């Protein structure tokens, strides 16, 4: 299960609303979260009154066992080198403790290795017995760097797909009805939606894997 807390936002329009703030994301248990990340909408909440998007920049852990990924994502790509080293050192001890709790401390080599010596991805290497339990923990600085990494490993069918449904109706009730229908379609396909509420046009974007969005498009295509 993924883990999140509820965060309260105070929008400049005067509305107070709550949103989910993810600390741990498991892409197998909650597949739609993988696409929320790829759409750049993780830990972003939308004001229900004015549509303004509010983002909270917070680190989270991304686990995707199907792709053997365990990644600590620090949202800031401009984290200075010293701060990076501190974060890595702290993570290393937490990761070791997590392993010790499960099992006897394993013998052998444990080290933090930089892939390029300076910035970017790093891998914490564990012994063979530990590695069979947990994938190596990668540390990535920057959400964009993280989505690039994810995109580079996902199979074509698992990459992000999206579909826009829009109406030119200015009628609030009709737009609400449109929203309900789009949301229902998206939920059935384990996809999620993002709304663009403009005066002339109301657009609902549906995001999911290319597989799911492709299936949805086939379902929506006229028959005959
Ligand atoms: Zn607002």
GROMACS .gro file of C-alpha atoms and ligand atoms in nm:
model
  225
    1UNK     CA    1   0.000   0.000   0.000
    2UNK     CA    2   0.111   0.353  -0.072
    3UNK     CA    3   0.123   0.594   0.216
    4UNK     CA    4   0.003   0.951   0.221
    5UNK     CA    5  -0.098   1.224   0.460
    6UNK     CA    6  -0.373   1.479   0.417
    7UNK     CA    7  -0.257   1.832   0.362
    8UNK     CA    8  -0.467   2.146   0.399
    9UNK     CA    9  -0.422   2.421   0.140
   10UNK     CA   10  -0.529   2.782   0.157
   11UNK     CA   11  -0.589   2.900  -0.196
   12UNK     CA   12  -0.545   3.272  -0.278
   13UNK     CA   13  -0.910   3.264  -0.393
   14UNK     CA   14  -1.006   3.213  -0.028
   15UNK     CA   15  -1.095   2.845  -0.047
   16UNK     CA   16  -0.953   2.598   0.201
   17UNK     CA   17  -0.921   2.245   0.068
   18UNK     CA   18  -0.735   1.924   0.135
   19UNK     CA   19  -0.515   1.710  -0.084
   20UNK     CA   20  -0.303   1.397  -0.060
   21UNK     CA   21   0.067   1.422   0.008
   22UNK     CA   22   0.247   1.099  -0.081
   23UNK     CA   23   0.548   0.979   0.117
   24UNK     CA   24   0.559   0.628  -0.021
   25UNK     CA   25   0.426   0.515  -0.356
   26UNK     CA   26   0.387   0.154  -0.454
   27UNK     CA   27   0.319   0.135  -0.827
   28UNK     CA   28   0.198  -0.224  -0.808
   29UNK     CA   29  -0.066  -0.158  -0.543
   30UNK     CA   30  -0.165   0.181  -0.686
   31UNK     CA   31  -0.082   0.172  -1.057
   32UNK     CA   32  -0.248   0.506  -1.129
   33UNK     CA   33   0.011   0.679  -0.910
   34UNK     CA   34   0.283   0.591  -1.162
   35UNK     CA   35   0.091   0.799  -1.417
   36UNK     CA   36   0.020   1.081  -1.175
   37UNK     CA   37   0.399   1.109  -1.141
   38UNK     CA   38   0.460   1.090  -1.516
   39UNK     CA   39   0.194   1.357  -1.573
   40UNK     CA   40   0.384   1.580  -1.330
   41UNK     CA   41   0.095   1.583  -1.086
   42UNK     CA   42   0.232   1.398  -0.786
   43UNK     CA   43   0.175   1.592  -0.466
   44UNK     CA   44  -0.013   1.856  -0.665
   45UNK     CA   45  -0.363   1.944  -0.552
   46UNK     CA   46  -0.623   2.140  -0.743
   47UNK     CA   47  -0.846   2.401  -0.580
   48UNK     CA   48  -1.205   2.285  -0.627
   49UNK     CA   49  -1.321   2.646  -0.654
   50UNK     CA   50  -1.081   2.818  -0.896
   51UNK     CA   51  -0.879   2.529  -1.040
   52UNK     CA   52  -0.545   2.666  -0.923
   53UNK     CA   53  -0.283   2.396  -0.876
   54UNK     CA   54  -0.085   2.390  -0.554
   55UNK     CA   55   0.230   2.178  -0.535
   56UNK     CA   56   0.420   2.062  -0.232
   57UNK     CA   57   0.781   1.982  -0.288
   58UNK     CA   58   0.852   1.687  -0.064
   59UNK     CA   59   1.070   1.376  -0.096
   60UNK     CA   60   0.901   1.041  -0.146
   61UNK     CA   61   0.992   0.679  -0.199
   62UNK     CA   62   0.885   0.512  -0.521
   63UNK     CA   63   0.861   0.135  -0.528
   64UNK     CA   64   0.789  -0.048  -0.852
   65UNK     CA   65   0.878  -0.415  -0.796
   66UNK     CA   66   0.774  -0.514  -1.149
   67UNK     CA   67   1.065  -0.304  -1.274
   68UNK     CA   68   1.286  -0.381  -0.974
   69UNK     CA   69   1.283  -0.013  -0.875
   70UNK     CA   70   1.318   0.134  -0.529
   71UNK     CA   71   1.389   0.504  -0.555
   72UNK     CA   72   1.417   0.786  -0.309
   73UNK     CA   73   1.304   1.092  -0.499
   74UNK     CA   74   1.421   1.427  -0.373
   75UNK     CA   75   1.218   1.682  -0.568
   76UNK     CA   76   1.488   1.945  -0.597
   77UNK     CA   77   1.737   1.901  -0.878
   78UNK     CA   78   1.938   2.197  -0.747
   79UNK     CA   79   2.018   2.035  -0.410
   80UNK     CA   80   2.379   2.128  -0.329
   81UNK     CA   81   2.641   1.855  -0.320
   82UNK     CA   82   2.690   1.868   0.060
   83UNK     CA   83   2.318   1.833   0.125
   84UNK     CA   84   2.310   1.539  -0.116
   85UNK     CA   85   2.584   1.361   0.073
   86UNK     CA   86   2.401   1.411   0.402
   87UNK     CA   87   2.080   1.273   0.255
   88UNK     CA   88   2.263   0.974   0.110
   89UNK     CA   89   2.433   0.899   0.441
   90UNK     CA   90   2.103   0.915   0.629
   91UNK     CA   91   1.926   0.697   0.375
   92UNK     CA   92   2.203   0.445   0.388
   93UNK     CA   93   2.157   0.391   0.762
   94UNK     CA   94   1.777   0.376   0.733
   95UNK     CA   95   1.807   0.125   0.452
   96UNK     CA   96   2.050  -0.091   0.650
   97UNK     CA   97   1.820  -0.082   0.954
   98UNK     CA   98   1.524  -0.185   0.740
   99UNK     CA   99   1.720  -0.486   0.626
  100UNK     CA  100   1.846  -0.576   0.974
  101UNK     CA  101   1.491  -0.579   1.108
  102UNK     CA  102   1.398  -0.838   0.854
  103UNK     CA  103   1.695  -1.064   0.894
  104UNK     CA  104   2.025  -1.117   1.066
  105UNK     CA  105   2.283  -0.866   0.954
  106UNK     CA  106   2.440  -1.009   0.646
  107UNK     CA  107   2.811  -1.025   0.599
  108UNK     CA  108   2.995  -0.864   0.321
  109UNK     CA  109   3.037  -0.541   0.148
  110UNK     CA  110   2.807  -0.245   0.189
  111UNK     CA  111   2.882   0.076   0.011
  112UNK     CA  112   2.741   0.381  -0.150
  113UNK     CA  113   2.857   0.417  -0.502
  114UNK     CA  114   2.817   0.722  -0.722
  115UNK     CA  115   2.753   0.633  -1.082
  116UNK     CA  116   2.933   0.941  -1.206
  117UNK     CA  117   3.122   1.056  -0.900
  118UNK     CA  118   2.954   1.393  -0.870
  119UNK     CA  119   2.584   1.445  -0.926
  120UNK     CA  120   2.292   1.240  -1.041
  121UNK     CA  121   2.188   0.886  -0.960
  122UNK     CA  122   2.359   0.681  -0.697
  123UNK     CA  123   2.311   0.323  -0.594
  124UNK     CA  124   2.349   0.176  -0.250
  125UNK     CA  125   2.490  -0.170  -0.300
  126UNK     CA  126   2.401  -0.451  -0.065
  127UNK     CA  127   2.512  -0.807  -0.030
  128UNK     CA  128   2.350  -1.077  -0.239
  129UNK     CA  129   2.118  -1.202   0.037
  130UNK     CA  130   1.989  -0.852   0.105
  131UNK     CA  131   1.954  -0.772  -0.260
  132UNK     CA  132   1.715  -1.062  -0.305
  133UNK     CA  133   1.480  -0.899  -0.055
  134UNK     CA  134   1.494  -0.537  -0.156
  135UNK     CA  135   1.596  -0.390  -0.488
  136UNK     CA  136   1.896  -0.157  -0.470
  137UNK     CA  137   1.790   0.183  -0.343
  138UNK     CA  138   1.845   0.452  -0.600
  139UNK     CA  139   1.849   0.818  -0.510
  140UNK     CA  140   1.735   1.071  -0.765
  141UNK     CA  141   1.738   1.448  -0.729
  142UNK     CA  142   1.474   1.630  -0.931
  143UNK     CA  143   1.127   1.522  -1.041
  144UNK     CA  144   1.216   1.566  -1.405
  145UNK     CA  145   1.524   1.347  -1.364
  146UNK     CA  146   1.302   1.090  -1.198
  147UNK     CA  147   1.039   1.087  -1.474
  148UNK     CA  148   1.320   1.057  -1.733
  149UNK     CA  149   1.453   0.753  -1.549
  150UNK     CA  150   1.108   0.598  -1.523
  151UNK     CA  151   1.038   0.660  -1.892
  152UNK     CA  152   1.367   0.498  -1.986
  153UNK     CA  153   1.275   0.167  -1.819
  154UNK     CA  154   0.899   0.134  -1.877
  155UNK     CA  155   0.782  -0.090  -2.156
  156UNK     CA  156   0.607   0.098  -2.441
  157UNK     CA  157   0.266  -0.023  -2.318
  158UNK     CA  158   0.340   0.097  -1.966
  159UNK     CA  159   0.442   0.447  -2.070
  160UNK     CA  160   0.212   0.742  -2.013
  161UNK     CA  161  -0.092   0.771  -2.237
  162UNK     CA  162  -0.344   1.051  -2.230
  163UNK     CA  163  -0.672   1.140  -2.385
  164UNK     CA  164  -0.864   1.469  -2.383
  165UNK     CA  165  -1.242   1.492  -2.372
  166UNK     CA  166  -1.384   1.839  -2.400
  167UNK     CA  167  -1.711   2.024  -2.422
  168UNK     CA  168  -1.782   2.381  -2.530
  169UNK     CA  169  -2.086   2.399  -2.308
  170UNK     CA  170  -2.079   2.695  -2.069
  171UNK     CA  171  -2.358   2.545  -1.863
  172UNK     CA  172  -2.233   2.453  -1.515
  173UNK     CA  173  -2.469   2.158  -1.475
  174UNK     CA  174  -2.372   2.018  -1.816
  175UNK     CA  175  -2.004   2.053  -1.732
  176UNK     CA  176  -2.060   1.876  -1.400
  177UNK     CA  177  -2.238   1.595  -1.582
  178UNK     CA  178  -1.952   1.574  -1.833
  179UNK     CA  179  -1.706   1.554  -1.544
  180UNK     CA  180  -1.897   1.267  -1.383
  181UNK     CA  181  -1.903   1.066  -1.706
  182UNK     CA  182  -1.532   1.120  -1.776
  183UNK     CA  183  -1.442   1.031  -1.421
  184UNK     CA  184  -1.648   0.713  -1.436
  185UNK     CA  185  -1.479   0.606  -1.760
  186UNK     CA  186  -1.137   0.682  -1.615
  187UNK     CA  187  -1.203   0.495  -1.291
  188UNK     CA  188  -1.323   0.186  -1.478
  189UNK     CA  189  -0.988   0.180  -1.659
  190UNK     CA  190  -0.785   0.260  -1.345
  191UNK     CA  191  -0.693   0.592  -1.500
  192UNK     CA  192  -0.717   0.933  -1.339
  193UNK     CA  193  -0.834   1.271  -1.460
  194UNK     CA  194  -0.715   1.629  -1.459
  195UNK     CA  195  -0.951   1.915  -1.544
  196UNK     CA  196  -0.889   2.232  -1.744
  197UNK     CA  197  -1.179   2.460  -1.669
  198UNK     CA  198  -1.174   2.751  -1.918
  199UNK     CA  199  -1.459   2.991  -1.996
  200UNK     CA  200  -1.500   2.866  -2.358
  201UNK     CA  201  -1.405   2.507  -2.310
  202UNK     CA  202  -1.412   2.244  -2.040
  203UNK     CA  203  -1.151   1.973  -2.090
  204UNK     CA  204  -1.100   1.655  -1.895
  205UNK     CA  205  -0.765   1.488  -1.950
  206UNK     CA  206  -0.755   1.116  -1.881
  207UNK     CA  207  -0.415   0.977  -1.789
  208UNK     CA  208  -0.304   0.618  -1.760
  209UNK     CA  209  -0.080   0.365  -1.926
  210UNK     CA  210  -0.087   0.356  -2.307
  211UNK     CA  211  -0.247   0.015  -2.272
  212UNK     CA  212  -0.533   0.146  -2.061
  213UNK     CA  213  -0.584   0.467  -2.256
  214UNK     CA  214  -0.574   0.268  -2.582
  215UNK     CA  215  -0.845   0.035  -2.450
  216UNK     CA  216  -1.051   0.335  -2.347
  217UNK     CA  217  -1.020   0.491  -2.692
  218UNK     CA  218  -1.134   0.168  -2.854
  219UNK     CA  219  -1.432   0.164  -2.622
  220UNK     CA  220  -1.522   0.521  -2.714
  221UNK     CA  221  -1.477   0.470  -3.089
  222UNK     CA  222  -1.801   0.458  -3.285
  223UNK     CA  223  -1.915   0.105  -3.354
  224UNK     CA  224  -2.014  -0.034  -3.688
  225LIG    ZN1  225  -0.884   2.861  -0.543
   0.00000   0.00000   0.00000
